[in-house]
Amino acid sequence: QVQLVESGGGLVQAGGSLRLSCAASGRTAITTRMYWFRQAPGKEREFVATIRWIGGTTYYADSVKGRFTISKDNAKNSLDLQMNSLKPEDTAVYYCAASGGMVITTQPARMDYWGKGTLVTVSS
C-alpha cells in the first residue's frame, strides 16, 4: 500500500502564495502519476494538477494554469504544489492522490490512494 501525507495548508490573503507538500511512503513504485485535487465546501472534488514520476509530464486544470506549479522529488518520494496569485475561489481542502494508471485522468474515482487533505483558506 501507499501512504500519502499532505502539509503546508493555511490562511493566506488573496494574491499571496502558499506551497503544499505531500510525502509518499510504502510501495510508491506501484504508482505512476501523482495528483492534486481540491474540494471546496459544498462542491465536488475537482482535479488541480498531475505529474508523472518518470519524465515529469505535467497537466493542469484551466482554473490554475499559470498560477500553480506541480513538482516532485523522486529521491524523497515527495510532491509539491506551489500556488501563486491565490484567489478566494481557491479556498478548499487540497488532497494528494496517487494512481497506477498511465493515462492522465481528472476523475477522483480513478485514484488508487489518497491523503487526508490540508486546508487552504484564501481571504479577500
Tab-separated table of N, CA and C in Angstrom:
chain	number	residue	atom	x	y	z
A	1	GLN	N	0.823	-1.195	0.000
A	1	GLN	CA	0.000	0.000	0.000
A	1	GLN	C	0.862	1.251	0.000
A	2	VAL	N	0.214	2.365	-0.274
A	2	VAL	CA	0.900	3.660	-0.340
A	2	VAL	C	0.240	4.609	0.653
A	3	GLN	N	1.050	5.288	1.424
A	3	GLN	CA	0.548	6.286	2.357
A	3	GLN	C	0.946	7.683	1.865
A	4	LEU	N	0.003	8.604	1.951
A	4	LEU	CA	0.235	9.974	1.494
A	4	LEU	C	-0.129	10.935	2.619
A	5	VAL	N	0.766	11.870	2.896
A	5	VAL	CA	0.526	12.841	3.963
A	5	VAL	C	0.799	14.241	3.430
A	6	GLU	N	-0.228	15.081	3.451
A	6	GLU	CA	-0.102	16.452	2.972
A	6	GLU	C	0.291	17.392	4.115
A	7	SER	N	0.928	18.499	3.744
A	7	SER	CA	1.256	19.537	4.707
A	7	SER	C	1.356	20.869	3.971
A	8	GLY	N	1.349	21.957	4.727
A	8	GLY	CA	1.572	23.265	4.132
A	8	GLY	C	0.346	24.139	3.972
A	9	GLY	N	-0.811	23.627	4.308
A	9	GLY	CA	-2.009	24.440	4.185
A	9	GLY	C	-2.035	25.559	5.222
A	10	GLY	N	-2.960	26.490	5.031
A	10	GLY	CA	-3.084	27.582	5.980
A	10	GLY	C	-3.932	28.707	5.439
A	11	LEU	N	-3.844	29.848	6.098
A	11	LEU	CA	-4.616	31.030	5.720
A	11	LEU	C	-3.687	32.019	5.023
A	12	VAL	N	-4.125	32.514	3.880
A	12	VAL	CA	-3.329	33.475	3.116
A	12	VAL	C	-4.262	34.504	2.494
A	13	GLN	N	-3.768	35.702	2.301
A	13	GLN	CA	-4.567	36.740	1.652
A	13	GLN	C	-4.569	36.553	0.148
A	14	ALA	N	-5.604	37.046	-0.471
A	14	ALA	CA	-5.697	36.999	-1.929
A	14	ALA	C	-4.466	37.657	-2.548
A	15	GLY	N	-3.939	37.012	-3.576
A	15	GLY	CA	-2.730	37.489	-4.220
A	15	GLY	C	-1.465	36.895	-3.643
A	16	GLY	N	-1.589	36.219	-2.522
A	16	GLY	CA	-0.438	35.629	-1.864
A	16	GLY	C	-0.086	34.265	-2.423
A	17	SER	N	0.901	33.644	-1.783
A	17	SER	CA	1.399	32.344	-2.224
A	17	SER	C	1.418	31.358	-1.076
A	18	LEU	N	1.374	30.090	-1.437
A	18	LEU	CA	1.434	29.004	-0.463
A	18	LEU	C	2.034	27.802	-1.176
A	19	ARG	N	2.773	27.002	-0.442
A	19	ARG	CA	3.367	25.793	-1.014
A	19	ARG	C	2.893	24.586	-0.223
A	20	LEU	N	2.269	23.668	-0.910
A	20	LEU	CA	1.826	22.425	-0.302
A	20	LEU	C	2.830	21.318	-0.600
A	21	SER	N	2.947	20.389	0.333
A	21	SER	CA	3.815	19.238	0.140
A	21	SER	C	3.049	17.967	0.433
A	22	CYS	N	3.496	16.887	-0.195
A	22	CYS	CA	2.903	15.579	0.030
A	22	CYS	C	4.044	14.573	0.148
A	23	ALA	N	4.093	13.881	1.274
A	23	ALA	CA	5.107	12.851	1.485
A	23	ALA	C	4.490	11.492	1.196
A	24	ALA	N	5.114	10.751	0.310
A	24	ALA	CA	4.628	9.425	-0.057
A	24	ALA	C	5.532	8.363	0.562
A	25	SER	N	4.914	7.303	1.063
A	25	SER	CA	5.680	6.202	1.639
A	25	SER	C	4.992	4.889	1.315
A	26	GLY	N	5.681	3.808	1.590
A	26	GLY	CA	5.141	2.495	1.265
A	26	GLY	C	5.570	2.054	-0.120
A	27	ARG	N	4.703	1.373	-0.824
A	27	ARG	CA	5.029	0.813	-2.140
A	27	ARG	C	4.819	1.844	-3.246
A	28	THR	N	5.562	2.924	-3.172
A	28	THR	CA	5.380	4.012	-4.134
A	28	THR	C	5.736	3.586	-5.558
A	29	ALA	N	6.519	2.533	-5.697
A	29	ALA	CA	6.922	2.085	-7.030
A	29	ALA	C	5.738	1.594	-7.860
A	30	ILE	N	4.612	1.285	-7.208
A	30	ILE	CA	3.445	0.818	-7.954
A	30	ILE	C	2.618	1.977	-8.499
A	31	THR	N	2.988	3.181	-8.170
A	31	THR	CA	2.255	4.343	-8.671
A	31	THR	C	2.985	4.938	-9.862
A	32	THR	N	2.222	5.499	-10.781
A	32	THR	CA	2.781	6.086	-11.992
A	32	THR	C	2.679	7.602	-11.967
A	33	ARG	N	1.529	8.079	-11.526
A	33	ARG	CA	1.278	9.517	-11.524
A	33	ARG	C	0.830	9.983	-10.151
A	34	MET	N	1.194	11.203	-9.841
A	34	MET	CA	0.740	11.853	-8.618
A	34	MET	C	-0.163	13.017	-8.981
A	35	TYR	N	-1.135	13.251	-8.134
A	35	TYR	CA	-2.152	14.263	-8.411
A	35	TYR	C	-2.393	15.165	-7.204
A	36	TRP	N	-2.889	16.334	-7.513
A	36	TRP	CA	-3.507	17.198	-6.513
A	36	TRP	C	-4.956	17.421	-6.937
A	37	PHE	N	-5.856	17.213	-5.994
A	37	PHE	CA	-7.266	17.537	-6.150
A	37	PHE	C	-7.630	18.521	-5.047
A	38	ARG	N	-8.784	19.138	-5.187
A	38	ARG	CA	-9.276	20.015	-4.128
A	38	ARG	C	-10.791	19.909	-4.034
A	39	GLN	N	-11.283	20.214	-2.850
A	39	GLN	CA	-12.720	20.172	-2.623
A	39	GLN	C	-13.131	21.355	-1.774
A	40	ALA	N	-13.909	22.245	-2.377
A	40	ALA	CA	-14.428	23.405	-1.673
A	40	ALA	C	-15.708	23.013	-0.948
A	41	PRO	N	-16.089	23.763	0.076
A	41	PRO	CA	-17.316	23.442	0.817
A	41	PRO	C	-18.530	23.386	-0.103
A	42	GLY	N	-19.265	22.287	-0.007
A	42	GLY	CA	-20.476	22.144	-0.795
A	42	GLY	C	-20.265	21.799	-2.251
A	43	LYS	N	-19.025	21.545	-2.621
A	43	LYS	CA	-18.738	21.234	-4.021
A	43	LYS	C	-18.077	19.870	-4.146
A	44	GLU	N	-18.059	19.368	-5.365
A	44	GLU	CA	-17.428	18.087	-5.615
A	44	GLU	C	-15.908	18.252	-5.669
A	45	ARG	N	-15.232	17.160	-5.415
A	45	ARG	CA	-13.776	17.159	-5.505
A	45	ARG	C	-13.377	17.364	-6.965
A	46	GLU	N	-12.406	18.257	-7.180
A	46	GLU	CA	-12.021	18.549	-8.552
A	46	GLU	C	-10.508	18.426	-8.746
A	47	PHE	N	-10.150	18.105	-9.963
A	47	PHE	CA	-8.757	17.954	-10.364
A	47	PHE	C	-8.045	19.304	-10.362
A	48	VAL	N	-6.784	19.299	-9.904
A	48	VAL	CA	-5.973	20.510	-9.924
A	48	VAL	C	-4.763	20.349	-10.843
A	49	ALA	N	-3.970	19.312	-10.581
A	49	ALA	CA	-2.744	19.129	-11.367
A	49	ALA	C	-2.238	17.707	-11.201
A	50	THR	N	-1.413	17.286	-12.166
A	50	THR	CA	-0.812	15.969	-12.092
A	50	THR	C	0.598	15.990	-12.655
A	51	ILE	N	1.424	15.055	-12.174
A	51	ILE	CA	2.782	14.916	-12.660
A	51	ILE	C	3.145	13.439	-12.662
A	52	ARG	N	3.904	13.042	-13.658
A	52	ARG	CA	4.322	11.648	-13.745
A	52	ARG	C	5.648	11.482	-13.018
A	53	TRP	N	5.780	10.368	-12.281
A	53	TRP	CA	7.020	10.121	-11.552
A	53	TRP	C	8.218	10.082	-12.509
A	54	ILE	N	8.058	9.352	-13.610
A	54	ILE	CA	9.145	9.220	-14.578
A	54	ILE	C	8.895	10.183	-15.732
A	55	GLY	N	9.826	11.080	-15.951
A	55	GLY	CA	9.687	12.032	-17.049
A	55	GLY	C	9.135	13.376	-16.619
A	56	GLY	N	8.250	13.370	-15.616
A	56	GLY	CA	7.750	14.627	-15.078
A	56	GLY	C	6.713	15.346	-15.916
A	57	THR	N	6.039	14.638	-16.805
A	57	THR	CA	4.991	15.280	-17.606
A	57	THR	C	3.902	15.836	-16.693
A	58	THR	N	3.531	17.088	-16.925
A	58	THR	CA	2.531	17.737	-16.087
A	58	THR	C	1.284	18.106	-16.880
A	59	TYR	N	0.212	18.302	-16.137
A	59	TYR	CA	-1.055	18.741	-16.735
A	59	TYR	C	-1.825	19.464	-15.649
A	60	TYR	N	-2.464	20.596	-16.028
A	60	TYR	CA	-3.143	21.435	-15.047
A	60	TYR	C	-4.598	21.696	-15.437
A	61	ALA	N	-5.403	21.920	-14.431
A	61	ALA	CA	-6.756	22.408	-14.671
A	61	ALA	C	-6.655	23.844	-15.191
A	62	ASP	N	-7.568	24.209	-16.059
A	62	ASP	CA	-7.549	25.562	-16.632
A	62	ASP	C	-7.617	26.632	-15.547
A	63	SER	N	-8.313	26.345	-14.468
A	63	SER	CA	-8.522	27.331	-13.412
A	63	SER	C	-7.246	27.688	-12.655
A	64	VAL	N	-6.224	26.837	-12.747
A	64	VAL	CA	-4.981	27.096	-12.004
A	64	VAL	C	-3.780	27.259	-12.922
A	65	LYS	N	-3.959	27.036	-14.201
A	65	LYS	CA	-2.849	27.106	-15.150
A	65	LYS	C	-2.213	28.499	-15.128
A	66	GLY	N	-0.887	28.521	-15.029
A	66	GLY	CA	-0.171	29.786	-14.970
A	66	GLY	C	0.000	30.332	-13.563
A	67	ARG	N	-0.729	29.775	-12.604
A	67	ARG	CA	-0.615	30.233	-11.210
A	67	ARG	C	-0.027	29.153	-10.299
A	68	PHE	N	-0.359	27.894	-10.581
A	68	PHE	CA	0.111	26.780	-9.768
A	68	PHE	C	1.184	26.000	-10.517
A	69	THR	N	2.131	25.446	-9.756
A	69	THR	CA	3.168	24.609	-10.341
A	69	THR	C	3.318	23.340	-9.513
A	70	ILE	N	3.191	22.205	-10.170
A	70	ILE	CA	3.375	20.924	-9.506
A	70	ILE	C	4.792	20.447	-9.760
A	71	SER	N	5.411	19.878	-8.738
A	71	SER	CA	6.771	19.358	-8.891
A	71	SER	C	6.941	18.137	-8.006
A	72	LYS	N	8.026	17.423	-8.219
A	72	LYS	CA	8.265	16.180	-7.477
A	72	LYS	C	9.746	16.029	-7.170
A	73	ASP	N	10.008	15.205	-6.181
A	73	ASP	CA	11.380	14.819	-5.856
A	73	ASP	C	11.379	13.307	-5.718
A	74	ASN	N	11.842	12.629	-6.758
A	74	ASN	CA	11.793	11.165	-6.764
A	74	ASN	C	12.622	10.568	-5.629
A	75	ALA	N	13.748	11.183	-5.332
A	75	ALA	CA	14.618	10.654	-4.290
A	75	ALA	C	13.949	10.695	-2.924
A	76	LYS	N	13.126	11.706	-2.710
A	76	LYS	CA	12.450	11.867	-1.428
A	76	LYS	C	11.023	11.337	-1.456
A	77	ASN	N	10.584	10.866	-2.633
A	77	ASN	CA	9.182	10.425	-2.774
A	77	ASN	C	8.231	11.516	-2.307
A	78	SER	N	8.454	12.712	-2.773
A	78	SER	CA	7.625	13.828	-2.346
A	78	SER	C	7.071	14.596	-3.533
A	79	LEU	N	6.009	15.286	-3.271
A	79	LEU	CA	5.277	16.043	-4.285
A	79	LEU	C	4.980	17.419	-3.719
A	80	ASP	N	5.124	18.449	-4.519
A	80	ASP	CA	4.821	19.801	-4.074
A	80	ASP	C	3.811	20.468	-5.005
A	81	LEU	N	3.135	21.461	-4.473
A	81	LEU	CA	2.265	22.308	-5.282
A	81	LEU	C	2.517	23.749	-4.860
A	82	GLN	N	3.186	24.488	-5.722
A	82	GLN	CA	3.429	25.905	-5.476
A	82	GLN	C	2.244	26.686	-6.009
A	83	MET	N	1.595	27.435	-5.128
A	83	MET	CA	0.395	28.162	-5.506
A	83	MET	C	0.651	29.657	-5.377
A	84	ASN	N	0.586	30.363	-6.486
A	84	ASN	CA	0.802	31.804	-6.522
A	84	ASN	C	-0.469	32.519	-6.964
A	85	SER	N	-0.496	33.818	-6.712
A	85	SER	CA	-1.651	34.639	-7.113
A	85	SER	C	-2.963	34.001	-6.664
A	86	LEU	N	-2.990	33.601	-5.424
A	86	LEU	CA	-4.157	32.887	-4.905
A	86	LEU	C	-5.393	33.775	-4.890
A	87	LYS	N	-6.534	33.133	-5.130
A	87	LYS	CA	-7.824	33.809	-5.163
A	87	LYS	C	-8.742	33.198	-4.102
A	88	PRO	N	-9.736	33.939	-3.648
A	88	PRO	CA	-10.671	33.358	-2.669
A	88	PRO	C	-11.308	32.065	-3.166
A	89	GLU	N	-11.513	31.959	-4.468
A	89	GLU	CA	-12.129	30.730	-5.010
A	89	GLU	C	-11.186	29.535	-4.991
A	90	ASP	N	-9.933	29.744	-4.594
A	90	ASP	CA	-9.002	28.625	-4.417
A	90	ASP	C	-9.161	27.987	-3.042
A	91	THR	N	-9.973	28.586	-2.199
A	91	THR	CA	-10.205	28.027	-0.865
A	91	THR	C	-10.806	26.637	-0.970
A	92	ALA	N	-10.156	25.671	-0.314
A	92	ALA	CA	-10.592	24.279	-0.398
A	92	ALA	C	-9.686	23.419	0.464
A	93	VAL	N	-10.106	22.187	0.649
A	93	VAL	CA	-9.206	21.169	1.184
A	93	VAL	C	-8.473	20.576	-0.012
A	94	TYR	N	-7.168	20.568	0.059
A	94	TYR	CA	-6.338	20.055	-1.036
A	94	TYR	C	-5.854	18.655	-0.678
A	95	TYR	N	-6.045	17.743	-1.634
A	95	TYR	CA	-5.701	16.354	-1.436
A	95	TYR	C	-4.599	15.916	-2.398
A	96	CYS	N	-3.681	15.158	-1.874
A	96	CYS	CA	-2.671	14.476	-2.682
A	96	CYS	C	-3.226	13.093	-3.019
A	97	ALA	N	-3.020	12.648	-4.228
A	97	ALA	CA	-3.502	11.344	-4.647
A	97	ALA	C	-2.485	10.676	-5.564
A	98	ALA	N	-2.567	9.361	-5.640
A	98	ALA	CA	-1.651	8.597	-6.477
A	98	ALA	C	-2.421	7.598	-7.319
A	99	SER	N	-1.921	7.380	-8.515
A	99	SER	CA	-2.556	6.443	-9.432
A	99	SER	C	-1.498	5.576	-10.097
A	100	GLY	N	-1.887	4.333	-10.366
A	100	GLY	CA	-1.001	3.442	-11.105
A	100	GLY	C	-1.272	3.486	-12.593
A	101	GLY	N	-2.213	4.277	-13.010
A	101	GLY	CA	-2.564	4.377	-14.417
A	101	GLY	C	-1.579	5.210	-15.208
A	102	MET	N	-1.445	4.886	-16.484
A	102	MET	CA	-0.521	5.598	-17.357
A	102	MET	C	-1.177	6.822	-17.982
A	103	VAL	N	-2.489	6.765	-18.143
A	103	VAL	CA	-3.198	7.841	-18.825
A	103	VAL	C	-3.629	8.901	-17.821
A	104	ILE	N	-3.471	10.161	-18.196
A	104	ILE	CA	-3.906	11.250	-17.331
A	104	ILE	C	-5.427	11.204	-17.188
A	105	THR	N	-5.887	11.348	-15.975
A	105	THR	CA	-7.315	11.415	-15.721
A	105	THR	C	-7.610	12.543	-14.753
A	106	THR	N	-8.778	13.126	-14.869
A	106	THR	CA	-9.195	14.182	-13.947
A	106	THR	C	-10.271	13.667	-12.998
A	107	GLN	N	-10.515	12.375	-13.039
A	107	GLN	CA	-11.587	11.771	-12.253
A	107	GLN	C	-11.092	11.267	-10.907
A	108	PRO	N	-11.626	11.779	-9.811
A	108	PRO	CA	-11.202	11.304	-8.489
A	108	PRO	C	-11.382	9.796	-8.308
A	109	ALA	N	-12.407	9.248	-8.930
A	109	ALA	CA	-12.686	7.818	-8.766
A	109	ALA	C	-11.578	6.939	-9.330
A	110	ARG	N	-10.739	7.503	-10.191
A	110	ARG	CA	-9.663	6.720	-10.802
A	110	ARG	C	-8.401	6.668	-9.940
A	111	MET	N	-8.375	7.390	-8.830
A	111	MET	CA	-7.212	7.390	-7.969
A	111	MET	C	-7.166	6.125	-7.125
A	112	ASP	N	-5.947	5.667	-6.874
A	112	ASP	CA	-5.762	4.453	-6.083
A	112	ASP	C	-5.495	4.749	-4.605
A	113	TYR	N	-4.888	5.884	-4.329
A	113	TYR	CA	-4.546	6.230	-2.956
A	113	TYR	C	-4.785	7.723	-2.723
A	114	TRP	N	-5.177	8.035	-1.491
A	114	TRP	CA	-5.464	9.424	-1.114
A	114	TRP	C	-4.806	9.779	0.212
A	115	GLY	N	-4.424	11.044	0.317
A	115	GLY	CA	-4.062	11.585	1.615
A	115	GLY	C	-5.313	12.095	2.302
A	116	LYS	N	-5.144	12.621	3.511
A	116	LYS	CA	-6.295	13.096	4.275
A	116	LYS	C	-6.635	14.550	3.993
A	117	GLY	N	-5.743	15.243	3.308
A	117	GLY	CA	-6.024	16.603	2.898
A	117	GLY	C	-5.457	17.655	3.821
A	118	THR	N	-5.284	18.858	3.266
A	118	THR	CA	-4.824	20.010	4.028
A	118	THR	C	-5.644	21.220	3.580
A	119	LEU	N	-6.081	22.015	4.552
A	119	LEU	CA	-6.996	23.109	4.260
A	119	LEU	C	-6.234	24.362	3.833
A	120	VAL	N	-6.679	24.944	2.731
A	120	VAL	CA	-6.162	26.221	2.250
A	120	VAL	C	-7.310	27.214	2.258
A	121	THR	N	-7.110	28.323	2.951
A	121	THR	CA	-8.123	29.364	3.015
A	121	THR	C	-7.522	30.660	2.479
A	122	VAL	N	-8.183	31.237	1.482
A	122	VAL	CA	-7.707	32.478	0.876
A	122	VAL	C	-8.716	33.571	1.206
A	123	SER	N	-8.270	34.566	1.937
A	123	SER	CA	-9.162	35.646	2.336
A	123	SER	C	-9.101	36.785	1.320
A	124	SER	N	-10.244	37.462	1.177
A	124	SER	CA	-10.317	38.561	0.194
A	124	SER	C	-9.925	39.883	0.801
